[in-house]
mmCIF file of C-alpha atoms and ligand atoms in Angstrom:
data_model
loop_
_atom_site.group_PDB
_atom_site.id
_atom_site.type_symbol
_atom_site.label_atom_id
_atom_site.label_comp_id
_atom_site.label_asym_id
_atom_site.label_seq_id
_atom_site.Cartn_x
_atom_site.Cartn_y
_atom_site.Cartn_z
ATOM 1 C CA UNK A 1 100.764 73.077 141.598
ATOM 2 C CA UNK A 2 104.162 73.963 142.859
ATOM 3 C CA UNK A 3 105.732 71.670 140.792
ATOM 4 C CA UNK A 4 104.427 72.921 137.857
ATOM 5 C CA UNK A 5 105.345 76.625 138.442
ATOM 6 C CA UNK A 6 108.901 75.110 139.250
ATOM 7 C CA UNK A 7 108.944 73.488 135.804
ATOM 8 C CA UNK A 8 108.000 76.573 134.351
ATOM 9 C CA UNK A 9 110.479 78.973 136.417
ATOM 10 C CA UNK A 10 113.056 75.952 135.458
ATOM 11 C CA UNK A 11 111.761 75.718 130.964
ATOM 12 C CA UNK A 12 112.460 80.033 131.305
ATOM 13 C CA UNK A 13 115.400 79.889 132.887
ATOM 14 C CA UNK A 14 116.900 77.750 130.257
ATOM 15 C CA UNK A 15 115.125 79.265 127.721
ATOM 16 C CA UNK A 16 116.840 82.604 128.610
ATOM 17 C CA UNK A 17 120.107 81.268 128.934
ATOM 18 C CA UNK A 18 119.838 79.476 125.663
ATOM 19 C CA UNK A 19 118.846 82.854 123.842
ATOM 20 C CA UNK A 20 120.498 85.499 125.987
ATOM 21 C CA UNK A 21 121.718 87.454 123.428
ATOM 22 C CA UNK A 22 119.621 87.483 121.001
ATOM 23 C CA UNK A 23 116.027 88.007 122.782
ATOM 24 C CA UNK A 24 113.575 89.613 121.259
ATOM 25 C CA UNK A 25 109.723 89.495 120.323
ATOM 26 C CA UNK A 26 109.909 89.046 116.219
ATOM 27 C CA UNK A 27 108.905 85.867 115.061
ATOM 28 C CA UNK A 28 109.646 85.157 111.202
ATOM 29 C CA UNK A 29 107.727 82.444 109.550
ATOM 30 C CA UNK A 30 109.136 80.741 106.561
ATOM 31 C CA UNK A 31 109.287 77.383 104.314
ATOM 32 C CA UNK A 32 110.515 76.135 101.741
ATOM 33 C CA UNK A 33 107.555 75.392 99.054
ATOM 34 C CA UNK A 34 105.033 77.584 98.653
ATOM 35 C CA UNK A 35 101.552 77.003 99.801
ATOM 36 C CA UNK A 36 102.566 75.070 103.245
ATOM 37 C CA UNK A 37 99.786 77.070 105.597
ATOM 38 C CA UNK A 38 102.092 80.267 106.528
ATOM 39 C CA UNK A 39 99.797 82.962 106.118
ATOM 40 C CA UNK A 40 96.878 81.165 107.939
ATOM 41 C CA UNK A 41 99.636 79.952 110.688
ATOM 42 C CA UNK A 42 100.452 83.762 110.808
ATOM 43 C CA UNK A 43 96.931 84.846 111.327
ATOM 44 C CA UNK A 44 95.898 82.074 113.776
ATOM 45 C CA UNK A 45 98.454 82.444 116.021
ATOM 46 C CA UNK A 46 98.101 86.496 115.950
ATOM 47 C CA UNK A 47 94.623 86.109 116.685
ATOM 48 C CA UNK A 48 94.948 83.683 119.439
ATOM 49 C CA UNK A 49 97.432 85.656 121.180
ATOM 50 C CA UNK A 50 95.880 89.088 121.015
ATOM 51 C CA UNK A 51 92.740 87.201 122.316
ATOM 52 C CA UNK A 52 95.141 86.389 125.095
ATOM 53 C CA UNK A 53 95.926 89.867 126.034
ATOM 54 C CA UNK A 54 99.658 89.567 123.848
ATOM 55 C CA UNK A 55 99.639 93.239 121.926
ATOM 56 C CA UNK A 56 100.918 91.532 118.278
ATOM 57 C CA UNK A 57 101.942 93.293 115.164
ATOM 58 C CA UNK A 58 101.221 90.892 112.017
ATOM 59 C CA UNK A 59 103.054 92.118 108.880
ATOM 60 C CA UNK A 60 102.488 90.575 105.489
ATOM 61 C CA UNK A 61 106.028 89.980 103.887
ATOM 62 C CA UNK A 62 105.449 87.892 101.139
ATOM 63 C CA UNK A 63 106.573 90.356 98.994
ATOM 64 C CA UNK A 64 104.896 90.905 95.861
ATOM 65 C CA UNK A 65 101.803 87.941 96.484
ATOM 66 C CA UNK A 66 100.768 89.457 99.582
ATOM 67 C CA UNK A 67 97.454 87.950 100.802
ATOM 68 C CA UNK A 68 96.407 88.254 104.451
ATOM 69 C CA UNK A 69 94.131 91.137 103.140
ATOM 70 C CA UNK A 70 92.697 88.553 100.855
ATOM 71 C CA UNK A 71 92.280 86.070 103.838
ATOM 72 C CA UNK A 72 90.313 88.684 106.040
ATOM 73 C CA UNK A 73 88.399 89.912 103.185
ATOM 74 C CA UNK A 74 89.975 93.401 103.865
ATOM 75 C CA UNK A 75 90.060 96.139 101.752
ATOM 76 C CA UNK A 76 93.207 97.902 103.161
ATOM 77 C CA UNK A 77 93.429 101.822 103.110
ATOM 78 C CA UNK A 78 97.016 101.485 103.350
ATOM 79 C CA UNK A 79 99.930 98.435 102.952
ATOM 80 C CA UNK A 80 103.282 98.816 102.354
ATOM 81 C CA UNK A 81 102.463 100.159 98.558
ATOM 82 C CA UNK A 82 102.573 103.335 100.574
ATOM 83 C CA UNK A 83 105.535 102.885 102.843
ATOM 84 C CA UNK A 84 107.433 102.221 99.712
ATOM 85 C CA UNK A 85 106.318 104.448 96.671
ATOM 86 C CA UNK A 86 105.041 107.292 99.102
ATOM 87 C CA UNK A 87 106.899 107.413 101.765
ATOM 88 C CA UNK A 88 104.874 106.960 104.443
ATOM 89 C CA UNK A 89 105.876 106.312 107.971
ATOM 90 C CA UNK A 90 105.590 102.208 108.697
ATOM 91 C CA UNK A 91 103.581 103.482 112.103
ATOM 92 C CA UNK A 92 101.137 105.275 109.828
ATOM 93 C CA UNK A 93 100.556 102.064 107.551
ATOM 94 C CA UNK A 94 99.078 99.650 110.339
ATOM 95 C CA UNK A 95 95.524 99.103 110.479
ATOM 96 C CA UNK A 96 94.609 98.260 114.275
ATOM 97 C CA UNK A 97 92.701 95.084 113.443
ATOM 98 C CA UNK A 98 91.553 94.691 116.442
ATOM 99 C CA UNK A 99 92.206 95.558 119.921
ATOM 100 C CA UNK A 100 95.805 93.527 120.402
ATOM 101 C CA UNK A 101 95.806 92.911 116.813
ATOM 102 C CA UNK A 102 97.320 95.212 114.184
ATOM 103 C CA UNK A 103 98.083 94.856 110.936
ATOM 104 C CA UNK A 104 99.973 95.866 108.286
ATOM 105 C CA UNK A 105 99.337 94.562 105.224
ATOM 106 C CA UNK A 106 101.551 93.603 102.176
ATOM 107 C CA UNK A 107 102.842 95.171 98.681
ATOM 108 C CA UNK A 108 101.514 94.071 95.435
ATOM 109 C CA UNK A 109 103.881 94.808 92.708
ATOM 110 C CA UNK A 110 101.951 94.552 89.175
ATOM 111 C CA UNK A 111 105.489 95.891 87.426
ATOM 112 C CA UNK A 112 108.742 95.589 87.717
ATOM 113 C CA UNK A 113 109.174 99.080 88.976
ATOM 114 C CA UNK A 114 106.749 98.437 92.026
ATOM 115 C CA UNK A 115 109.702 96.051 93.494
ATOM 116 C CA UNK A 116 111.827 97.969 96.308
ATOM 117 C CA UNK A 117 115.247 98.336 96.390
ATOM 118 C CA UNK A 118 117.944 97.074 98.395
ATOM 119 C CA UNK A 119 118.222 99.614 100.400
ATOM 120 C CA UNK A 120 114.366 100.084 100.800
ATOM 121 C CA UNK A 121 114.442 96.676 102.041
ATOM 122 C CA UNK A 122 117.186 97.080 104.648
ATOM 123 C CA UNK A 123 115.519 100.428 105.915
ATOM 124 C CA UNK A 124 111.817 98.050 106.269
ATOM 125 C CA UNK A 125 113.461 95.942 108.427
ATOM 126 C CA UNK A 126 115.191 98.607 110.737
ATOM 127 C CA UNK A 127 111.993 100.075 111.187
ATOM 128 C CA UNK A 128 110.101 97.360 111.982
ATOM 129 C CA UNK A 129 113.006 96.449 114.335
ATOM 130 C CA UNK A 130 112.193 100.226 116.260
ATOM 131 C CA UNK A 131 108.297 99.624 115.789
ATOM 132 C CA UNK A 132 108.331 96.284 117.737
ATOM 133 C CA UNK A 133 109.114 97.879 120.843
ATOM 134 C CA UNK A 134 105.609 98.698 121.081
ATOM 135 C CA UNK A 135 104.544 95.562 120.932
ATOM 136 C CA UNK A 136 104.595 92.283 122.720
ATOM 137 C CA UNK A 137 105.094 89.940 119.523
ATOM 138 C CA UNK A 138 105.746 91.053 115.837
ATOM 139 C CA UNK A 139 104.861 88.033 113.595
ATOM 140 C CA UNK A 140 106.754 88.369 110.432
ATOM 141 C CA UNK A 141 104.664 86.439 107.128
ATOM 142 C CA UNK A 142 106.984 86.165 104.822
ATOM 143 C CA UNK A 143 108.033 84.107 100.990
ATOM 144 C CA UNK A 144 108.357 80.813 100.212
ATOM 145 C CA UNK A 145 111.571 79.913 99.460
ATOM 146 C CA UNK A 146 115.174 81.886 100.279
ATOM 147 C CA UNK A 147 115.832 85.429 99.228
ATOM 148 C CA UNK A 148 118.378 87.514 100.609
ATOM 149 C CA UNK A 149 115.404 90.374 102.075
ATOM 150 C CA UNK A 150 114.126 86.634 103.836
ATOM 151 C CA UNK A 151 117.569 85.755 105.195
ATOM 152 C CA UNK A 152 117.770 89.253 106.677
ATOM 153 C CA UNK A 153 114.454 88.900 108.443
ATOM 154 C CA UNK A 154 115.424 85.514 109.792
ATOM 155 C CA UNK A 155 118.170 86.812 111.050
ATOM 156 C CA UNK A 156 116.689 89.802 113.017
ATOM 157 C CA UNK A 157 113.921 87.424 114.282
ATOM 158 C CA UNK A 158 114.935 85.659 117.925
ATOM 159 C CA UNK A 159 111.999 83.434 117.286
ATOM 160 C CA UNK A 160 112.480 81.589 113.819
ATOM 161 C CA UNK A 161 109.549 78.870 112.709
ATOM 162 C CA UNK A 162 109.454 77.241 109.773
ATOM 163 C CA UNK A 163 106.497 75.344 108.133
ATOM 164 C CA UNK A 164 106.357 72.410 106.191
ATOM 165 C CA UNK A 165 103.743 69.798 105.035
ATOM 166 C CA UNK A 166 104.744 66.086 105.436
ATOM 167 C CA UNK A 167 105.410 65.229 102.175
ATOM 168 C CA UNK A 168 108.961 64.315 101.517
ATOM 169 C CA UNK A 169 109.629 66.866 98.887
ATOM 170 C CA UNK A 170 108.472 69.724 101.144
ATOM 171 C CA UNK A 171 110.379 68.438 104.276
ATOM 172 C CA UNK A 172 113.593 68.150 101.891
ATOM 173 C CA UNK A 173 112.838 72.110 100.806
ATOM 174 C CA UNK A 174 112.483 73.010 104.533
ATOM 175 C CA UNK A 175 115.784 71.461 105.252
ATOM 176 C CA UNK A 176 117.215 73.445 102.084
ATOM 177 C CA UNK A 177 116.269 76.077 103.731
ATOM 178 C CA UNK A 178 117.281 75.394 106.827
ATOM 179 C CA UNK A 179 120.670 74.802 105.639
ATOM 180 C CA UNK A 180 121.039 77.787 103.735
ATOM 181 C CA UNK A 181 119.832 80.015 106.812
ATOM 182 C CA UNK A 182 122.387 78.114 108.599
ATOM 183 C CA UNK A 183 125.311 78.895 106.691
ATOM 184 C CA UNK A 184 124.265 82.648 106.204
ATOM 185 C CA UNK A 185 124.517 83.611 110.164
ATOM 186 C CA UNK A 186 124.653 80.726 112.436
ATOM 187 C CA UNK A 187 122.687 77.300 114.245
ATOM 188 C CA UNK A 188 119.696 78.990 114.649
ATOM 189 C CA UNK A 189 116.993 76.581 116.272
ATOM 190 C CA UNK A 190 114.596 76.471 113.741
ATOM 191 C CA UNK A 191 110.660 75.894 115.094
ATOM 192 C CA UNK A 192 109.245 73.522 112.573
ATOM 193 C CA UNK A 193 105.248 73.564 112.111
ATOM 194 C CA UNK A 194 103.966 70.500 110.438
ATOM 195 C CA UNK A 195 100.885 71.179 108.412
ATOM 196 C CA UNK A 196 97.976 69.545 106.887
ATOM 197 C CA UNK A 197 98.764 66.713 108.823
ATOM 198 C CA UNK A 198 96.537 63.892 108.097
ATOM 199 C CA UNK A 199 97.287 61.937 111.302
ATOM 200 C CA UNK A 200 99.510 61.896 114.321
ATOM 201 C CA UNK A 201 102.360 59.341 112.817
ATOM 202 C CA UNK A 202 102.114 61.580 109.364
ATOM 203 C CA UNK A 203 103.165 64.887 111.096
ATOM 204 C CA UNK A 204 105.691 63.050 114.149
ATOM 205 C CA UNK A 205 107.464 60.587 110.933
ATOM 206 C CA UNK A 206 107.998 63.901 108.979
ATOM 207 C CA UNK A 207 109.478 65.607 112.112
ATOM 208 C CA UNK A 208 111.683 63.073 112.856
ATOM 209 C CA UNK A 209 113.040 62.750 109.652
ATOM 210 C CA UNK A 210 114.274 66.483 109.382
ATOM 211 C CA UNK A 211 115.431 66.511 112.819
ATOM 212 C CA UNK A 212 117.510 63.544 112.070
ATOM 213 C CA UNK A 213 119.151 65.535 108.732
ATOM 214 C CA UNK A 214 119.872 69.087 110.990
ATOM 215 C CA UNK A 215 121.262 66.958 113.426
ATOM 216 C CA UNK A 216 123.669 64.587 111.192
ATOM 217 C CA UNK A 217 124.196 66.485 108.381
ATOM 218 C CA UNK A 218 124.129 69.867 109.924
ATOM 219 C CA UNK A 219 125.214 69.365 113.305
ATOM 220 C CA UNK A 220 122.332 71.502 114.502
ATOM 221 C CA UNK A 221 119.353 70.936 115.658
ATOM 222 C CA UNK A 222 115.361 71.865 115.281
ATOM 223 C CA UNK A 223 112.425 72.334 117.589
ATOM 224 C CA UNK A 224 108.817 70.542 117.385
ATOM 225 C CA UNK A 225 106.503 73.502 117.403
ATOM 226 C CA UNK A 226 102.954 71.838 116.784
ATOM 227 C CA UNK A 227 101.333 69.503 114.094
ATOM 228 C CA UNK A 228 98.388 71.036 112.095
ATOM 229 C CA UNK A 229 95.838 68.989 110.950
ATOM 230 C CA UNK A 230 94.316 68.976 107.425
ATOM 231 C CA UNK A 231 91.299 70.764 107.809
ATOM 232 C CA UNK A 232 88.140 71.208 106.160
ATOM 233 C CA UNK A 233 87.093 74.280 107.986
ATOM 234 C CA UNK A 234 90.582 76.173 107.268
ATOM 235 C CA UNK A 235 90.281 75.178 103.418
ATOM 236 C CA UNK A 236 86.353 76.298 103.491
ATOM 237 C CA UNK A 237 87.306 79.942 105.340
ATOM 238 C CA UNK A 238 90.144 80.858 102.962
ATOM 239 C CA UNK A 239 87.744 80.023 100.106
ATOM 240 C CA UNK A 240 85.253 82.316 102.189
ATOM 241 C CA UNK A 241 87.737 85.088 102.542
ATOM 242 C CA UNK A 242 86.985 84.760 106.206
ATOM 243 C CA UNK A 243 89.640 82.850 107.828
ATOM 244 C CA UNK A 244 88.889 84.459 111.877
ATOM 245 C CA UNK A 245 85.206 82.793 111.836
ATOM 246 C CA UNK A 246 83.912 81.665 114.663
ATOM 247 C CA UNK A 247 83.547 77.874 113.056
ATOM 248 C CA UNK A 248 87.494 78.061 112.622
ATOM 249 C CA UNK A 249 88.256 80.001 116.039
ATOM 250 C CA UNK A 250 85.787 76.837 117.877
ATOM 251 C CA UNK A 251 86.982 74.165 116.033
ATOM 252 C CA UNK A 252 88.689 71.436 116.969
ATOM 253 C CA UNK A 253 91.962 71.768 115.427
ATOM 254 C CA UNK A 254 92.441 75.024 117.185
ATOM 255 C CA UNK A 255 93.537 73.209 120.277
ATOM 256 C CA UNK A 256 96.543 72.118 118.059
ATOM 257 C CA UNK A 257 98.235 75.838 117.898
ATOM 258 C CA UNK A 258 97.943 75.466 121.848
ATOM 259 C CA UNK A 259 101.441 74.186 121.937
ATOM 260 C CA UNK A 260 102.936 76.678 119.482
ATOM 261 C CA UNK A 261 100.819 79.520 121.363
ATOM 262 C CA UNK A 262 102.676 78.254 124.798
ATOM 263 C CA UNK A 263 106.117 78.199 123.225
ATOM 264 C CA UNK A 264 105.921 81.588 121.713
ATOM 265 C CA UNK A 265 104.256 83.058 125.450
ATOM 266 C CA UNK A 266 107.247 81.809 126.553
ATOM 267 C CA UNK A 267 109.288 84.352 124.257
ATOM 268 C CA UNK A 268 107.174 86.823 125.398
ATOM 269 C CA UNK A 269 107.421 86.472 128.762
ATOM 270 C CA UNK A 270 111.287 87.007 128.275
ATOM 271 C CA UNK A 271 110.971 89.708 126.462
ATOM 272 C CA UNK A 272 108.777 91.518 128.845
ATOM 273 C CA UNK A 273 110.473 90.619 131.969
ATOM 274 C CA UNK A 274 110.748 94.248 133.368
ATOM 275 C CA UNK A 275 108.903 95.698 131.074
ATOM 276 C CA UNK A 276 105.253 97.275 131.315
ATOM 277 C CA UNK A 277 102.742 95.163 129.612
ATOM 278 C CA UNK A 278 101.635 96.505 126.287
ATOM 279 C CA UNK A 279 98.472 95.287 125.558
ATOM 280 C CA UNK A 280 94.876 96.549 126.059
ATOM 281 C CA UNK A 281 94.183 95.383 129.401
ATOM 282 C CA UNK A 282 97.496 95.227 131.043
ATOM 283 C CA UNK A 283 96.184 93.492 134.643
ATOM 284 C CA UNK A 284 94.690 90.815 132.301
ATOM 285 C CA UNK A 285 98.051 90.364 130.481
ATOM 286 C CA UNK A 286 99.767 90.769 133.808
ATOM 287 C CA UNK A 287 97.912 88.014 135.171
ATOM 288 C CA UNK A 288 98.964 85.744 131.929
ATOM 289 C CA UNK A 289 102.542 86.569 132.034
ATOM 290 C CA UNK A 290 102.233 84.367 135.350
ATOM 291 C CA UNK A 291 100.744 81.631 134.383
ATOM 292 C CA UNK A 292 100.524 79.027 131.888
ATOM 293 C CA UNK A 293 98.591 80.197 128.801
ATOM 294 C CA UNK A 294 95.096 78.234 128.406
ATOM 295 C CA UNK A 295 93.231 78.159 125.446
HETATM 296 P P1 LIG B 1 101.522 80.064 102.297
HETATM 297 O O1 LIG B 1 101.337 81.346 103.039
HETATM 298 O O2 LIG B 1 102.563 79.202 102.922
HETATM 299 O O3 LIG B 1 101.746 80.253 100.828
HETATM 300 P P2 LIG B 1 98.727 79.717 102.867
HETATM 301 O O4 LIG B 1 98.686 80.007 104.325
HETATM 302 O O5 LIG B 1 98.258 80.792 101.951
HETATM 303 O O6 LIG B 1 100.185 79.225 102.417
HETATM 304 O O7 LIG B 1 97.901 78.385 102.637
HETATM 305 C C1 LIG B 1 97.757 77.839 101.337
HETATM 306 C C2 LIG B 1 96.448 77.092 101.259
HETATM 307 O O8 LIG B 1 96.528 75.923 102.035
HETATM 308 C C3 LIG B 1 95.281 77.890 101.794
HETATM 309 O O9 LIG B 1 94.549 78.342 100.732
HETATM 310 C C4 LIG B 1 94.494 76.948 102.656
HETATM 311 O O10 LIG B 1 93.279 76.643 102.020
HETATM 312 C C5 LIG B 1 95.318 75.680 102.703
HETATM 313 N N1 LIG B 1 95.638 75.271 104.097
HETATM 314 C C6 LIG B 1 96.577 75.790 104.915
HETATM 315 N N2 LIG B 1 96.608 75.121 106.083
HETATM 316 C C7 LIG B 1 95.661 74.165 106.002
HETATM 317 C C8 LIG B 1 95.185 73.125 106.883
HETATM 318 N N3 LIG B 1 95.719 72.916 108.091
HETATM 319 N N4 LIG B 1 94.181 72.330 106.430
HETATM 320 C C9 LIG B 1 93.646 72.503 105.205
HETATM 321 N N5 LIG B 1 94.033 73.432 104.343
HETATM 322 C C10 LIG B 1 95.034 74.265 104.727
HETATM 323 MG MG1 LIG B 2 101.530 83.356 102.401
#
């Protein structure tokens, strides 16, 4: 017992020392390819965290083909359509999901005029840098591939996770990207999420072939977040428009975002050291915060 509560005291230490500067609670998840399992890794991991007392804002960011609305079967009475052609406040944009869970959902642009400036852009990301102090995580859902609006939110995320199927030609776009991100700011410790995984060997091979091109060809290095298996109940709930069903929230592959929920608690608990609990039921999340989370 004690020794795990040292390990723990001992993993946040260095965890804090490794990201001293540059703590904060926004998560940005990227690939390479398209189609890899982002959005329903973003809404997974929201859910199961706000289930766990963590107050998370989940923003859809893949602009233009934005979809979690589409995934929850939502209808939404406001996305960032409206921060961007009206002017609305991002605060007044999210929809509070659920208790811990809010929100906002993404632009559709059906011309070119629909697309937001530069400067639009830049502003979006300042405010959702202001907004996240409300919060205890701020998952960021954003494009396949590398623009410069996706650089920019990499680089004011602390926590950066990137997913990737284990195919070779997807692994060899995540590194792409991986590079690219690297020479825009700096090393940046990359999370990688393998996904659709049809067995163990299929997601740990893949793994270890990236890490070994960061590491020799980059000098830098990546972190195993979890391995996602192929599954039939993900594929049948996205079909179903209802991706938070109870047959997908019991199933067995939900176990598997257990070590990507830990890792990203761990963030949390950082980022809230000394800092009032923001969630719903803040003894519950107290409580957490001081233990291990268990799914
Ligand atoms: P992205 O956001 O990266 O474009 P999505 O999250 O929309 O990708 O997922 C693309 C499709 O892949 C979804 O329609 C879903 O059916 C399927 N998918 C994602 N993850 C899994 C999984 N672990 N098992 C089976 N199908 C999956
Ligand atoms: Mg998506």
């Amino acid at each position: 017992m004690i020794t795990g509560q040292l390990k723990r005291i001992i993993e946040l230490q260095s965890l804090q020392q490794e990201s001293a500067a540059e703590t904060n609670n926004i998560c940005a998840v990227v690939s390479g390819k398209g189609g890899t399992g982002k959005t329903v890794f973003s809404v997974l991991l929201s859910d199961i965290l706000s289930r766990k007392n963590r107050k998370v804002l989940l923003i859809d960011l893949d602009l233009n083909l934005a979809n979690i609305h589409f995934l929850l079967n939502e209808n939404p009475h406001k996305s960032l359509n409206d921060y961007f052609a009206h002017h609305e406040e991002l605060q007044n944009i999210i929809k509070n999901y659920a208790e811990n869970l809010h929100i906002i959902y993404g632009l559709n642009s059906y011309s070119i005029s629909d697309i937001p400036f530069k400067s639009s852009l830049e502003k979006l990301l300042k405010d959702i840098q202001s907004l996240s102090e409300k919060y205890d995580l701020v998952i960021l859902d954003l494009g396949a591939g590398l623009s410069e609006f996706t650089l920019k939110a990499l680089k004011i995320s602390a926590i950066k996770i990137i997913l990737t199927v284990p195919e070779a030609t997807s692994v060899m776009d995540a590194y792409a990207v991986i590079k690219m991100f690297e020479n825009y700011d700096k090393p940046a410790n990359f999370h990688v999420v393998m996904n659709r995984c049809l067995d163990k060997t299929d997601g740990n091979d893949s793994f270890a072939k990236l890490s070994r091109a960061v590491s020799g060809f980059l000098k830098s290095s990546v972190k195993f977040l979890a391995a996602i298996s192929e599954s039939k109940d993900i594929r049948q709930s996205v079909a179903e428009q209802d991706l938070l069903k109870d047959e997908v929230r019991t199933s067995k592959f939900t176990n598997e975002f257990l070590m990507a929920a830990e890792e990203i608690d761990k963030f949390i608990h950082l980022t809230n050291i000394n800092q009032p609990s923001k969630s719903a039921s803040s003894r519950t999340a107290k409580n957490i915060s001081k233990s291990t989370l268990i799914l």
